[in-house]
Short mmCIF file of C-alpha atoms in Angstrom, two decimals:
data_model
loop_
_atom_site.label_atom_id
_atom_site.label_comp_id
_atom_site.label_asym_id
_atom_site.label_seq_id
_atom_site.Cartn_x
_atom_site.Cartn_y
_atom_site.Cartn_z
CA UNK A 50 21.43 26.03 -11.12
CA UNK A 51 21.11 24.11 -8.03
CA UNK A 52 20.67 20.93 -9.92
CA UNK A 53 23.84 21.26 -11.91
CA UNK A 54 26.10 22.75 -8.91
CA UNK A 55 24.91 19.15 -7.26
CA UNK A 56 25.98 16.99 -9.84
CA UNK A 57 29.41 18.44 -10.23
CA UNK A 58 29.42 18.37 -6.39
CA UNK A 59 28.68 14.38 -6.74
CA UNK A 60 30.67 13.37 -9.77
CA UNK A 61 34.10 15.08 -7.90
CA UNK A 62 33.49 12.65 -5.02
CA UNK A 63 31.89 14.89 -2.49
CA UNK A 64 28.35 13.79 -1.74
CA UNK A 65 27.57 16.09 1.27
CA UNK A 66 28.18 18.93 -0.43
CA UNK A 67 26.20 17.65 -3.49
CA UNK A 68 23.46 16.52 -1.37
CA UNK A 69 23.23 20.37 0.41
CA UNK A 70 23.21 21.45 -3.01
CA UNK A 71 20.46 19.95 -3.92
CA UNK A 72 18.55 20.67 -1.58
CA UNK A 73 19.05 23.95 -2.23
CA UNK A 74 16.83 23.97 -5.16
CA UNK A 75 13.61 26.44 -5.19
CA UNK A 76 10.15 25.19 -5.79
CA UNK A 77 9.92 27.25 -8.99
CA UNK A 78 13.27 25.43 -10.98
CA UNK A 79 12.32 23.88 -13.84
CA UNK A 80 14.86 20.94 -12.43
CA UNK A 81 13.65 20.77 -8.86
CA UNK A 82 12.06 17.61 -9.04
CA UNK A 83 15.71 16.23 -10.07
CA UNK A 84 17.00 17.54 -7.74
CA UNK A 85 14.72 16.01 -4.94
CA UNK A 86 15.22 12.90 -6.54
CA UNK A 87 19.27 13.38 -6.68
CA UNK A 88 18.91 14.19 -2.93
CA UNK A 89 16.54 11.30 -2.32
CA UNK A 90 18.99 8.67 -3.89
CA UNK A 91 21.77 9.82 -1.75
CA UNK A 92 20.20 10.12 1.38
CA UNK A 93 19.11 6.00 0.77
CA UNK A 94 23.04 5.49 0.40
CA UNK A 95 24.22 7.79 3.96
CA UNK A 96 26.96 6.32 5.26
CA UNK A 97 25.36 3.88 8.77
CA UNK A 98 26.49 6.74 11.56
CA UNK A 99 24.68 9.35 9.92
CA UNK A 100 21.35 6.83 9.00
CA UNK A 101 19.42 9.13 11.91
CA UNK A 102 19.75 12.16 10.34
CA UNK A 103 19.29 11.06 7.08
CA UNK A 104 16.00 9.86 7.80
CA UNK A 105 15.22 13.64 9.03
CA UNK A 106 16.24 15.39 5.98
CA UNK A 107 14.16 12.57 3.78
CA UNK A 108 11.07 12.85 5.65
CA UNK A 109 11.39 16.69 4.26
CA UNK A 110 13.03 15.86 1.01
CA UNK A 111 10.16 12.92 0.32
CA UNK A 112 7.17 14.97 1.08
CA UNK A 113 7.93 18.06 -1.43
CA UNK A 114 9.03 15.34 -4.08
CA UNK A 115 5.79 13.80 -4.20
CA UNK A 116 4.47 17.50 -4.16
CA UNK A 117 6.59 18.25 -7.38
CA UNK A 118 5.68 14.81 -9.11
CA UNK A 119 1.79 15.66 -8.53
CA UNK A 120 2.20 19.14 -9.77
CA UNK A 121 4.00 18.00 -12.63
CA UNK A 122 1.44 15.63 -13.39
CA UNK A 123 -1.26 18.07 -13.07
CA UNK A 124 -2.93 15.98 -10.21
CA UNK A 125 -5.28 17.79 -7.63
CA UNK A 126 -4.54 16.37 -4.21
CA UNK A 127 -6.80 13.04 -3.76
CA UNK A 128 -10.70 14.58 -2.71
CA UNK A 129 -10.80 13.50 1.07
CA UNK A 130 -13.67 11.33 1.72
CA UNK A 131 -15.52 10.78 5.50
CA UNK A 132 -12.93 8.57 6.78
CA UNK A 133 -16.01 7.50 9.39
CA UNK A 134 -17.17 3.56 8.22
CA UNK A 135 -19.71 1.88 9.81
CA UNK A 136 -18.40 -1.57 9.45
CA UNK A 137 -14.64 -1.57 10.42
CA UNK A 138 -12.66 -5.45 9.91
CA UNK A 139 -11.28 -6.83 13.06
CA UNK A 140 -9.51 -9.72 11.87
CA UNK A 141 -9.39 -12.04 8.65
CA UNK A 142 -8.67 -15.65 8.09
CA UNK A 143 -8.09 -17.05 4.53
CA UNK A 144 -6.22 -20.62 3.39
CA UNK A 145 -2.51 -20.49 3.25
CA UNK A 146 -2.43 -22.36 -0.50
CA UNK A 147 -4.42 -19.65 -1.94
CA UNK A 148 -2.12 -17.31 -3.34
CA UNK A 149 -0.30 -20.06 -4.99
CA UNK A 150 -3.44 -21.60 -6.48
CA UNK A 151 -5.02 -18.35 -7.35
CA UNK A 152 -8.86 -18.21 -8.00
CA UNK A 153 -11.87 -18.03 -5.61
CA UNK A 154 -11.06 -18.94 -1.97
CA UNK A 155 -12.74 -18.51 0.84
CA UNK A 156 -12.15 -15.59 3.25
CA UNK A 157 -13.18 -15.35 6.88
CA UNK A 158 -13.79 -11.85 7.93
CA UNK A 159 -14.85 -10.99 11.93
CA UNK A 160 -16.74 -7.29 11.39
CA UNK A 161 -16.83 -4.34 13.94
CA UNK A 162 -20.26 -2.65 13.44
CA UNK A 163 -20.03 0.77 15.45
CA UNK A 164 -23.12 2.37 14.70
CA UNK A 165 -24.21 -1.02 16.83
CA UNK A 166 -24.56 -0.37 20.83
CA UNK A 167 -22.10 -2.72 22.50
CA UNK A 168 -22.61 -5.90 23.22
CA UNK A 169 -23.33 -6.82 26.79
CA UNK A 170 -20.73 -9.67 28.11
CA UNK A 171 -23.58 -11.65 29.60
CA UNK A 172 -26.09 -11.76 26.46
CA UNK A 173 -25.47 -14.12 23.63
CA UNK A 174 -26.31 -13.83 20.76
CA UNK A 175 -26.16 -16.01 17.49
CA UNK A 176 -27.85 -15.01 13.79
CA UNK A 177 -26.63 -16.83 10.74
CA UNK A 178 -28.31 -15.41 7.58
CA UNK A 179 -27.06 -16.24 3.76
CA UNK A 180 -24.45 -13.47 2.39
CA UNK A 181 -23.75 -13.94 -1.13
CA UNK A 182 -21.86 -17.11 -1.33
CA UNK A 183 -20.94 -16.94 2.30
CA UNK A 184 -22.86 -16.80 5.73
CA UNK A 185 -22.93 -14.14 8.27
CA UNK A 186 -23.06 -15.44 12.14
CA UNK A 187 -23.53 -12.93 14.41
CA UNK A 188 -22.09 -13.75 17.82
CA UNK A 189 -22.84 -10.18 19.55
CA UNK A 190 -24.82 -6.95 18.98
CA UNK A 191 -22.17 -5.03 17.25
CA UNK A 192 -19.98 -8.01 16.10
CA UNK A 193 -20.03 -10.06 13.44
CA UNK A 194 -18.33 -13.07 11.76
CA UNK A 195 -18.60 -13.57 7.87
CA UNK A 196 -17.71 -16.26 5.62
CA UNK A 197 -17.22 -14.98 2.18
CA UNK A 198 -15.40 -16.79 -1.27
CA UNK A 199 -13.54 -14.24 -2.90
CA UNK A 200 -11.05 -13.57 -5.81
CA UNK A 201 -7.96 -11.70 -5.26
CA UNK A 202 -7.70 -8.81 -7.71
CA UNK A 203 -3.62 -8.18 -7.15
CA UNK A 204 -2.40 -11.15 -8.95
CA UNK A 205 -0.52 -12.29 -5.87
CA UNK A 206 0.11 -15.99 -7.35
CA UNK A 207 2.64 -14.24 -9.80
CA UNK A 208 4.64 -13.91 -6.87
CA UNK A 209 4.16 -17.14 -5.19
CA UNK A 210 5.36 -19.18 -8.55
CA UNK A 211 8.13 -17.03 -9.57
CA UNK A 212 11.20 -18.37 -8.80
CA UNK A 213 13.50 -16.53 -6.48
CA UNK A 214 15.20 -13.62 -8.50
CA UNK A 215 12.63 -12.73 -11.09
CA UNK A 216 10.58 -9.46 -11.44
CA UNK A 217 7.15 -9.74 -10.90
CA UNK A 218 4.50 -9.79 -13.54
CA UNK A 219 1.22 -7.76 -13.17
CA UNK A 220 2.69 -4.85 -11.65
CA UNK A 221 4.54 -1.53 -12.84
CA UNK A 222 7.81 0.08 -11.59
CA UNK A 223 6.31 3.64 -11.30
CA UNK A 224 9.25 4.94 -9.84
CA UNK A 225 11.19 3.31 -13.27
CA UNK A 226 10.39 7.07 -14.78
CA UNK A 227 11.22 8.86 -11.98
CA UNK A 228 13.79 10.97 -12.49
CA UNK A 229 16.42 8.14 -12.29
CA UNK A 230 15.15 5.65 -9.91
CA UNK A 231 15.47 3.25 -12.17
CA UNK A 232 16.28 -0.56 -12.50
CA UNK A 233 18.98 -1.09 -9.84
CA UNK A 234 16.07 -0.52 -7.38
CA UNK A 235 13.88 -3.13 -8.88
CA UNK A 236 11.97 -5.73 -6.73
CA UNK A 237 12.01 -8.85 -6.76
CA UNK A 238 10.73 -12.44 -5.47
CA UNK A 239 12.65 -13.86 -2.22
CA UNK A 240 12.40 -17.07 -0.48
CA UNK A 241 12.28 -17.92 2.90
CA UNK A 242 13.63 -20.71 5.11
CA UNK A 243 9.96 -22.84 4.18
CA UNK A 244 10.31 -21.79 0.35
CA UNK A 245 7.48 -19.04 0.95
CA UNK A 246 7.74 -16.66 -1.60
CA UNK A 247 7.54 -12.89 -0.87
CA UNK A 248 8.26 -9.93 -2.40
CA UNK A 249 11.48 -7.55 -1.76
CA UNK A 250 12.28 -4.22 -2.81
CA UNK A 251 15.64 -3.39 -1.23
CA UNK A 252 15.62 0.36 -2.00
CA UNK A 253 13.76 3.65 -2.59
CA UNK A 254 10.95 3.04 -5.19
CA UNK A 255 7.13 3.19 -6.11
CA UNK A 256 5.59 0.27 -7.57
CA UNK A 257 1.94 0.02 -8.45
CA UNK A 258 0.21 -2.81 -9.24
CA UNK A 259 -1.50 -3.48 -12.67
CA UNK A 260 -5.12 -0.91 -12.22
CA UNK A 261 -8.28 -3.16 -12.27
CA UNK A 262 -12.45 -1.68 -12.53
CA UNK A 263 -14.05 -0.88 -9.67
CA UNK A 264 -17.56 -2.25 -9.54
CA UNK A 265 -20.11 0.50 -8.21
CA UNK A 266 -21.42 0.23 -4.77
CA UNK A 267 -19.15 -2.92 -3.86
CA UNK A 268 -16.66 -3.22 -0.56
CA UNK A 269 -13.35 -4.02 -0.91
CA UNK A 270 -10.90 -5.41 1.55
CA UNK A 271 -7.33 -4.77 1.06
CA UNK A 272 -4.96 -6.40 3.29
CA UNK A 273 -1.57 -7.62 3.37
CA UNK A 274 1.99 -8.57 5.34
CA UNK A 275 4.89 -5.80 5.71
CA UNK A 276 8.40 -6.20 7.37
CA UNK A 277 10.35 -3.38 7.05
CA UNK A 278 11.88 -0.82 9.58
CA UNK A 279 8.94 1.26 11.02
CA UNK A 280 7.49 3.94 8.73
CA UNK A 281 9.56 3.15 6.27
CA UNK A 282 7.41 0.83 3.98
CA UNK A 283 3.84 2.14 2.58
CA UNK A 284 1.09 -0.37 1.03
CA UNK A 285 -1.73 2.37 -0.22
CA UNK A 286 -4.57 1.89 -2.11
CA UNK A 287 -5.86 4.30 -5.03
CA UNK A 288 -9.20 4.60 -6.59
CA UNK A 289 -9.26 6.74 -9.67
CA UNK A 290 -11.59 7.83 -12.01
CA UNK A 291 -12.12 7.21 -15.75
CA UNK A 292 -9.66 10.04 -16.67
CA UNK A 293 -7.03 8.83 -14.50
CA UNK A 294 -7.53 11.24 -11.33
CA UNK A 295 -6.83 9.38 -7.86
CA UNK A 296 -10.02 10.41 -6.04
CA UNK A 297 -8.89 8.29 -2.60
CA UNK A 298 -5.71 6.74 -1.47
CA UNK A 299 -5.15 5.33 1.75
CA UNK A 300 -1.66 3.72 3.09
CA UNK A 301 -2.95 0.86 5.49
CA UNK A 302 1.15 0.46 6.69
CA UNK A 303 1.75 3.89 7.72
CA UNK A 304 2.75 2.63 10.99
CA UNK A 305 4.02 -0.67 12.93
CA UNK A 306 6.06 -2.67 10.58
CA UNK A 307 9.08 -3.80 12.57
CA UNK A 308 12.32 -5.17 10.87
CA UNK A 309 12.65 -8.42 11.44
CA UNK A 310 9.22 -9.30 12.12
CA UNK A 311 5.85 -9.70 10.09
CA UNK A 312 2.86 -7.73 10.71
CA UNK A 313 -0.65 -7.71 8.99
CA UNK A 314 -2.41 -4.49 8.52
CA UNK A 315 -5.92 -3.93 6.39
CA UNK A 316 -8.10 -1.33 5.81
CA UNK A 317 -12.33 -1.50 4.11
CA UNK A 318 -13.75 0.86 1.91
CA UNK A 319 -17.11 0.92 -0.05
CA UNK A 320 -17.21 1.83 -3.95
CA UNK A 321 -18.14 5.61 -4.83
CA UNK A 322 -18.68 7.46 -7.61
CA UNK A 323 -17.21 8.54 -9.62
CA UNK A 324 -14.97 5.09 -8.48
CA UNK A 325 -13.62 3.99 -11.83
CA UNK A 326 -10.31 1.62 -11.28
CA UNK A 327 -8.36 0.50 -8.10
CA UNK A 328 -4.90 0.10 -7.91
CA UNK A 329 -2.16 -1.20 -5.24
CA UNK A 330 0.61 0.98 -4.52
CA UNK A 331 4.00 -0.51 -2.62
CA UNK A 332 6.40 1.96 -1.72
CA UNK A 333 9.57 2.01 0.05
CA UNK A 334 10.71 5.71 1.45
CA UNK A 335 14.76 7.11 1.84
CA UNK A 336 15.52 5.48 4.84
CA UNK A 337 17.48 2.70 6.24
CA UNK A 338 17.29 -0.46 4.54
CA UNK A 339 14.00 -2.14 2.40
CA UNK A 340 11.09 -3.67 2.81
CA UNK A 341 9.62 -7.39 1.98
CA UNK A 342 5.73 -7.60 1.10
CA UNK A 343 3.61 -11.05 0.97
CA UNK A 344 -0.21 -12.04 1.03
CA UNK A 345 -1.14 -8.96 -0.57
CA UNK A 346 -5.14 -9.00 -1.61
CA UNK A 347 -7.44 -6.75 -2.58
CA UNK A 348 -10.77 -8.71 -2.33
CA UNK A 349 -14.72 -7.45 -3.08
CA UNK A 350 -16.65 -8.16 -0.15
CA UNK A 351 -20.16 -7.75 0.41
CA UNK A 352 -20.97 -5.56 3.44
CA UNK A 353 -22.83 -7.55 6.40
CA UNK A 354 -26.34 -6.52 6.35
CA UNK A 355 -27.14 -7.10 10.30
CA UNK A 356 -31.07 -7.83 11.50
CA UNK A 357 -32.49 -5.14 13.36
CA UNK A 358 -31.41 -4.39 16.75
CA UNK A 359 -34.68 -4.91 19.05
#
């Protein structure tokens, strides 16, 4: 079996070979998924001058893995909803000591309505209406500028008080029963220069974040900081349903994280049914170096709910 040929190939010292082995493996082996995850583990360890084509053969490698996970989990692919949203989030502004503090904050979120005609750059226009516990100012035809308090539903202020070293509370090493991806890959809390806390995991892995309920037709706002080389880092979203089925999922980091600097990236979604849980999904893929997280929120937001357009 491919499998075994690739393990004697990689215990005698000779982890090309092993990894063509490998790689070798058909869809239909009972061990295939090992395999992929064999091949996946050294590909994350290529020696630096061969880094380029190692990210070639994992883009490959990564893409039937999850395949063989899902299959061996019995998962459908996730159903595909209209990806078109009629209320799209520009930009967001929250406190920076509310992750440490945890509870309700207030979040500031400037709203792109695109079923709206645009605005024209002469007219000015200012509504201010009660949302919720917030207000909603509307500075333009199809813009608007909401003040909402929130509650972050990831559990972020585990990382900000855990000292620098420790695994994180409140979220699961999915990739922990993978096959062998195991501890040696597990994240942890780092410190910066200013004693901000973020979080780091330095090699290939899955880690999902402790599921929480879904409320019924509610919006929720996930958004969050990535540095890591481009493409290489994933923070996705899942809603599932009460028998454990991801129904959406939706990786908000796909591209534009850079390596040494951070970058913000968010995405919106309204509740469906059958919606029953959300969950946060970090994920670092079998390329060059790892990826640092921080800020991550996943917040339940009210939709604006404009005046009509006269």
């Amino acid at each position: 079996a491919a499998f075994f040929h690739g393990l004697a190939l990689e215990k005698s010292g000779q982890p090309e070979q092993a990894l063509q082995a490998y790689l070798a493996a058909k869809a239909d082996d009972v061990y295939y998924a090992f395999a992929l995850t064999k091949a996946l583990t050294l590909l994350a360890n290529y020696p630096e001058e061969k880094r380029a084509a190692a990210a070639m053969i994992g883009d490959e490698v990564l893409s039937a893995f999850e395949t063989a996970i899902a299959g061996l989990r019995g998962q459908d692919p996730p159903v595909t909803y209209d990806a078109y949203r009629r209320f799209t989030p520009l930009a967001f502004a929250r406190p920076e000591e509310y992750a440490s503090a945890g509870g309700r904050f207030p979040l500031l979120i400037l709203w792109h309505d695109r079923q709206a005609p645009a605005a024209d750059p002469g007219a000015v226009f200012l509504h201010v209406s009660e949302v919720g516990d917030g207000l909603l100012v509307q500075p333009g035809a199809d813009i608007f500028l909401q003040l909402q308090w929130v509650e972050n539903q990831v559990l972020w202020d585990g990382v900000e008080q855990a000292a620098e070293g420790e695994e994180v509370p409140g979220w699961i090493d999915t990739a922990r029963d993978w096959f062998g991806l195991r501890s040696e890959y597990a994240p942890v809390v780092r410190k910066d220069d200013t004693g901000n806390s973020f979080l780091s995991l330095p090699k290939v892995t899955w880690l999902g974040s402790v599921p929480v309920p879904a409320r019924e037709g509610a919006g929720y706002l996930f958004a969050g900081r990535v540095r890591a080389r481009s493409g290489s880092a994933g923070m996705t979203w899942q809603a599932y349903d009460d028998t454990g089925r991801v129904l959406f999922e939706d990786d908000i980091a796909a591209e534009g994280a850079t390596p040494d600097a951070w970058t913000w990236h968010a995405g919106y979604r309204a509740s469906q049914l059958p919606w029953d849980s959300l969950r946060v999904q970090l994920s670092v893929l079998p390329r060059a170096g790892g990826a640092d997280f921080d800020d991550l929120m996943l917040v339940e937001v009210q939709e604006p709910d404009p005046p009509p357009l006269t």
